[in-house]
Coordinates of C-alpha atoms in Angstrom, one line a residue:
M1157 CA -9.9 29.2 -35.9
R1158 CA -10.7 30.4 -32.4
N1159 CA -11.7 26.9 -31.3
L1160 CA -8.5 25.5 -32.8
C1161 CA -6.4 27.9 -30.8
I1162 CA -8.3 27.1 -27.6
G1163 CA -7.8 23.4 -28.3
M1164 CA -4.0 23.9 -28.9
L1165 CA -3.7 25.9 -25.7
A1166 CA -5.5 23.1 -23.8
L1167 CA -3.1 20.5 -25.3
C1168 CA -0.1 22.6 -24.4
W1169 CA -1.3 22.9 -20.8
Q1170 CA -1.7 19.1 -20.6
V1171 CA 1.8 18.5 -22.0
A1172 CA 3.3 21.1 -19.6
H1173 CA 1.5 19.5 -16.6
A1174 CA 1.9 15.8 -17.4
E1175 CA 1.7 13.5 -14.4
V1176 CA 2.5 9.9 -13.9
A1177 CA 1.4 7.7 -11.0
L1178 CA 4.4 5.4 -10.2
Q1179 CA 4.2 2.4 -7.8
I1180 CA 7.3 1.2 -6.0
L1181 CA 7.4 -2.6 -5.5
D1182 CA 9.9 -5.0 -4.0
Q1183 CA 11.2 -8.1 -5.7
D1184 CA 8.1 -10.0 -4.5
Q1185 CA 5.9 -7.4 -6.1
Q1186 CA 4.8 -6.0 -2.7
P1187 CA 4.3 -2.3 -2.3
V1188 CA 7.1 -0.3 -0.7
S1189 CA 6.2 2.6 1.5
D1190 CA 8.6 5.5 2.5
A1191 CA 10.6 5.2 -0.7
V1192 CA 11.8 8.6 -1.9
V1193 CA 11.5 9.4 -5.6
L1194 CA 13.5 12.3 -7.0
V1195 CA 12.8 14.0 -10.3
V1196 CA 16.2 15.6 -11.2
S1197 CA 14.8 17.8 -14.0
K1198 CA 12.2 19.5 -11.9
Q1199 CA 13.6 22.3 -9.9
I1200 CA 11.6 23.7 -6.9
A1201 CA 12.2 26.4 -4.3
T1202 CA 13.1 25.8 -0.7
P1203 CA 10.0 25.8 1.4
Q1204 CA 9.9 28.5 4.1
Q1205 CA 8.1 26.4 6.7
N1206 CA 10.0 24.1 8.9
A1207 CA 9.6 20.3 8.6
I1208 CA 8.9 18.3 11.7
V1209 CA 10.5 15.1 12.9
D1210 CA 8.8 14.2 16.2
Q1211 CA 9.7 11.6 18.8
I1212 CA 6.7 9.4 19.9
D1213 CA 6.9 6.1 21.7
S1214 CA 10.7 6.1 21.3
A1215 CA 10.4 6.4 17.5
F1216 CA 11.1 9.1 15.0
V1217 CA 7.9 10.2 13.4
P1218 CA 8.0 10.3 10.4
R1219 CA 10.7 7.6 10.1
V1220 CA 11.6 9.1 6.7
A1221 CA 11.3 12.9 6.1
V1222 CA 11.8 14.5 2.8
I1223 CA 13.0 18.1 2.7
Q1224 CA 14.8 20.6 0.4
K1225 CA 18.3 22.0 0.7
G1226 CA 18.2 25.0 2.9
Q1227 CA 15.1 23.9 4.8
S1228 CA 15.0 23.7 8.6
V1229 CA 13.7 20.8 10.7
A1230 CA 12.2 21.0 14.2
F1231 CA 12.8 18.0 16.5
P1232 CA 10.1 18.1 19.2
N1233 CA 10.1 15.4 21.8
S1234 CA 6.5 14.3 22.5
D1235 CA 7.6 11.5 24.8
D1236 CA 7.6 11.7 28.6
I1237 CA 11.3 10.6 28.6
R1238 CA 14.4 12.4 27.4
H1239 CA 16.0 11.7 24.0
H1240 CA 19.5 12.6 22.7
V1241 CA 19.2 13.1 19.0
Y1242 CA 22.3 13.0 16.8
S1243 CA 23.6 12.4 13.3
F1244 CA 27.2 11.8 12.0
S1245 CA 26.1 12.0 8.4
E1246 CA 28.3 14.1 6.0
P1247 CA 25.4 16.4 4.8
K1248 CA 24.6 17.4 8.4
S1249 CA 26.4 16.4 11.6
F1250 CA 24.6 17.6 14.7
E1251 CA 23.7 16.7 18.3
I1252 CA 20.7 17.7 20.5
K1253 CA 21.6 16.5 24.0
L1254 CA 19.1 15.1 26.5
Y1255 CA 15.9 17.0 26.3
K1256 CA 12.1 16.9 26.3
G1257 CA 9.4 19.2 24.9
S1258 CA 9.6 21.5 21.9
D1259 CA 11.8 24.4 22.9
I1260 CA 14.7 23.2 20.8
A1261 CA 15.6 25.6 17.9
P1262 CA 15.1 24.1 14.4
I1263 CA 18.2 22.9 12.6
E1264 CA 18.9 24.1 9.0
F1265 CA 20.0 21.4 6.5
D1266 CA 22.1 23.3 4.0
Q1267 CA 23.6 20.4 2.0
A1268 CA 21.8 17.8 -0.1
G1269 CA 22.1 14.1 0.8
L1270 CA 20.9 11.5 3.2
V1271 CA 21.0 12.2 6.9
I1272 CA 20.7 9.2 9.3
L1273 CA 19.3 10.0 12.7
G1274 CA 19.9 8.1 16.0
C1275 CA 19.3 8.5 19.7
N1276 CA 22.3 8.2 22.0
I1277 CA 20.0 6.7 24.7
H1278 CA 17.8 4.3 22.6
D1279 CA 19.9 2.4 20.1
D1280 CA 16.8 1.1 18.2
M1281 CA 15.7 4.6 17.3
I1282 CA 16.6 5.2 13.6
G1283 CA 15.3 7.8 11.3
Y1284 CA 16.2 9.4 7.9
I1285 CA 16.1 12.9 6.4
F1286 CA 16.4 12.9 2.7
V1287 CA 17.6 16.4 1.7
A1288 CA 16.8 17.0 -2.0
D1289 CA 19.0 19.4 -4.0
N1290 CA 16.0 21.8 -4.8
Q1291 CA 14.6 19.1 -7.0
F1292 CA 11.1 17.6 -6.9
A1293 CA 11.1 14.8 -4.3
V1294 CA 8.2 12.8 -2.8
K1295 CA 7.8 9.8 -0.5
S1296 CA 5.7 6.8 -1.5
N1297 CA 2.5 6.1 0.5
E1298 CA 1.5 2.9 2.3
N1299 CA 0.6 1.3 -1.1
G1300 CA 3.9 2.3 -2.8
W1301 CA 2.4 5.1 -5.0
V1302 CA 3.7 8.5 -5.8
T1303 CA 2.5 11.1 -8.3
L1304 CA 5.2 12.7 -10.4
P1305 CA 5.3 15.8 -12.7
V1306 CA 7.1 13.9 -15.5
D1307 CA 7.0 13.1 -19.2
V1308 CA 8.0 10.1 -21.2
G1309 CA 11.8 9.8 -21.2
D1310 CA 12.3 11.8 -17.9
E1311 CA 14.6 10.1 -15.4
V1312 CA 13.8 9.5 -11.8
T1313 CA 16.0 8.4 -8.9
V1314 CA 14.6 6.1 -6.2
W1315 CA 15.9 5.6 -2.6
S1316 CA 14.8 3.2 0.1
E1317 CA 16.4 2.3 3.4
R1318 CA 15.7 -1.3 2.6
F1319 CA 18.1 -1.5 -0.4
V1320 CA 20.1 -4.7 -0.3
A1321 CA 23.0 -2.7 -1.9
G1322 CA 23.1 -0.4 1.1
V1323 CA 21.2 2.4 2.8
E1324 CA 22.9 5.1 0.7
H1325 CA 22.2 3.2 -2.5
M1326 CA 19.9 4.8 -5.2
E1327 CA 18.6 3.6 -8.5
K1328 CA 17.7 5.4 -11.6
F1329 CA 14.7 4.7 -13.9
T1330 CA 13.4 6.2 -17.1
I1331 CA 9.7 7.0 -17.3
G1332 CA 7.9 5.1 -20.1
D1333 CA 4.6 5.6 -21.7
G1334 CA 1.5 5.4 -19.6
E1335 CA -0.3 7.2 -16.8
R1336 CA 0.3 4.4 -14.3
Q1337 CA 3.7 2.6 -14.1
R1338 CA 5.6 0.4 -11.7
V1339 CA 9.3 -0.3 -10.8
S1340 CA 10.7 -3.1 -8.8
L1341 CA 13.6 -2.9 -6.3
E1342 CA 15.8 -5.5 -4.7
L1343 CA 15.1 -5.0 -1.0
Y1344 CA 15.4 -6.6 2.4
P1345 CA 12.1 -7.9 3.6
V1346 CA 9.9 -6.2 6.2
V1347 CA 9.8 -8.3 9.4
E1348 CA 7.8 -6.0 11.7
V1349 CA 5.4 -3.1 11.3
S1350 CA 4.8 -0.6 14.1
D1351 CA 1.6 1.0 15.2
H1352 CA 2.6 4.4 13.7
Q1353 CA 1.6 5.0 10.1
D1354 CA 4.7 7.1 9.5
H1355 CA 7.1 5.0 11.5
D1356 CA 6.6 2.1 9.2
S1357 CA 8.9 -0.8 9.5
V1358 CA 11.7 -2.6 11.0
Y1359 CA 13.8 -4.5 8.5
D1360 CA 15.7 -7.8 8.5
W1361 CA 19.2 -6.7 7.7

């Protein structure tokens, strides 16, 4: 009887902590990095530590940052030149005028949504901050993989800056049966890859 109870407890723990490895692919079955996968049903607290979006070689690093509503972001400038960071996005409109170094106070992002970053001096500098609504959110790695705390039938939302339908477009998928699964997205192709692992790609719009 005792062994049965231990076995049932172990089974319950496995069910409560189910994980699925999900790979994000494009229409050509190539892996998609920097896609954001959101698990709506999994609530998490706002982290206390600041996220960091640096500026290196006139690029936002990381190009895509994932944070939670209420979290703050620091914007150090590690370049030897000045940058002028701004966003006109509805979830967070702000401006950090010409500056260098790391003395700028972090900025709090108190509304969920997509924030598009730019530099008023360098037009080719583009970055994204995906602000999750206190829901589990993770970014795909260079091979397109994420690990999700989900069960069969759970719904996930996927975002990529490369969506043909538009940069603010998101798609929903239902988790099926199996520890390793894949989803395909209709995306613009990658035409150039930078030397920064986190500043991944320039896309052919």
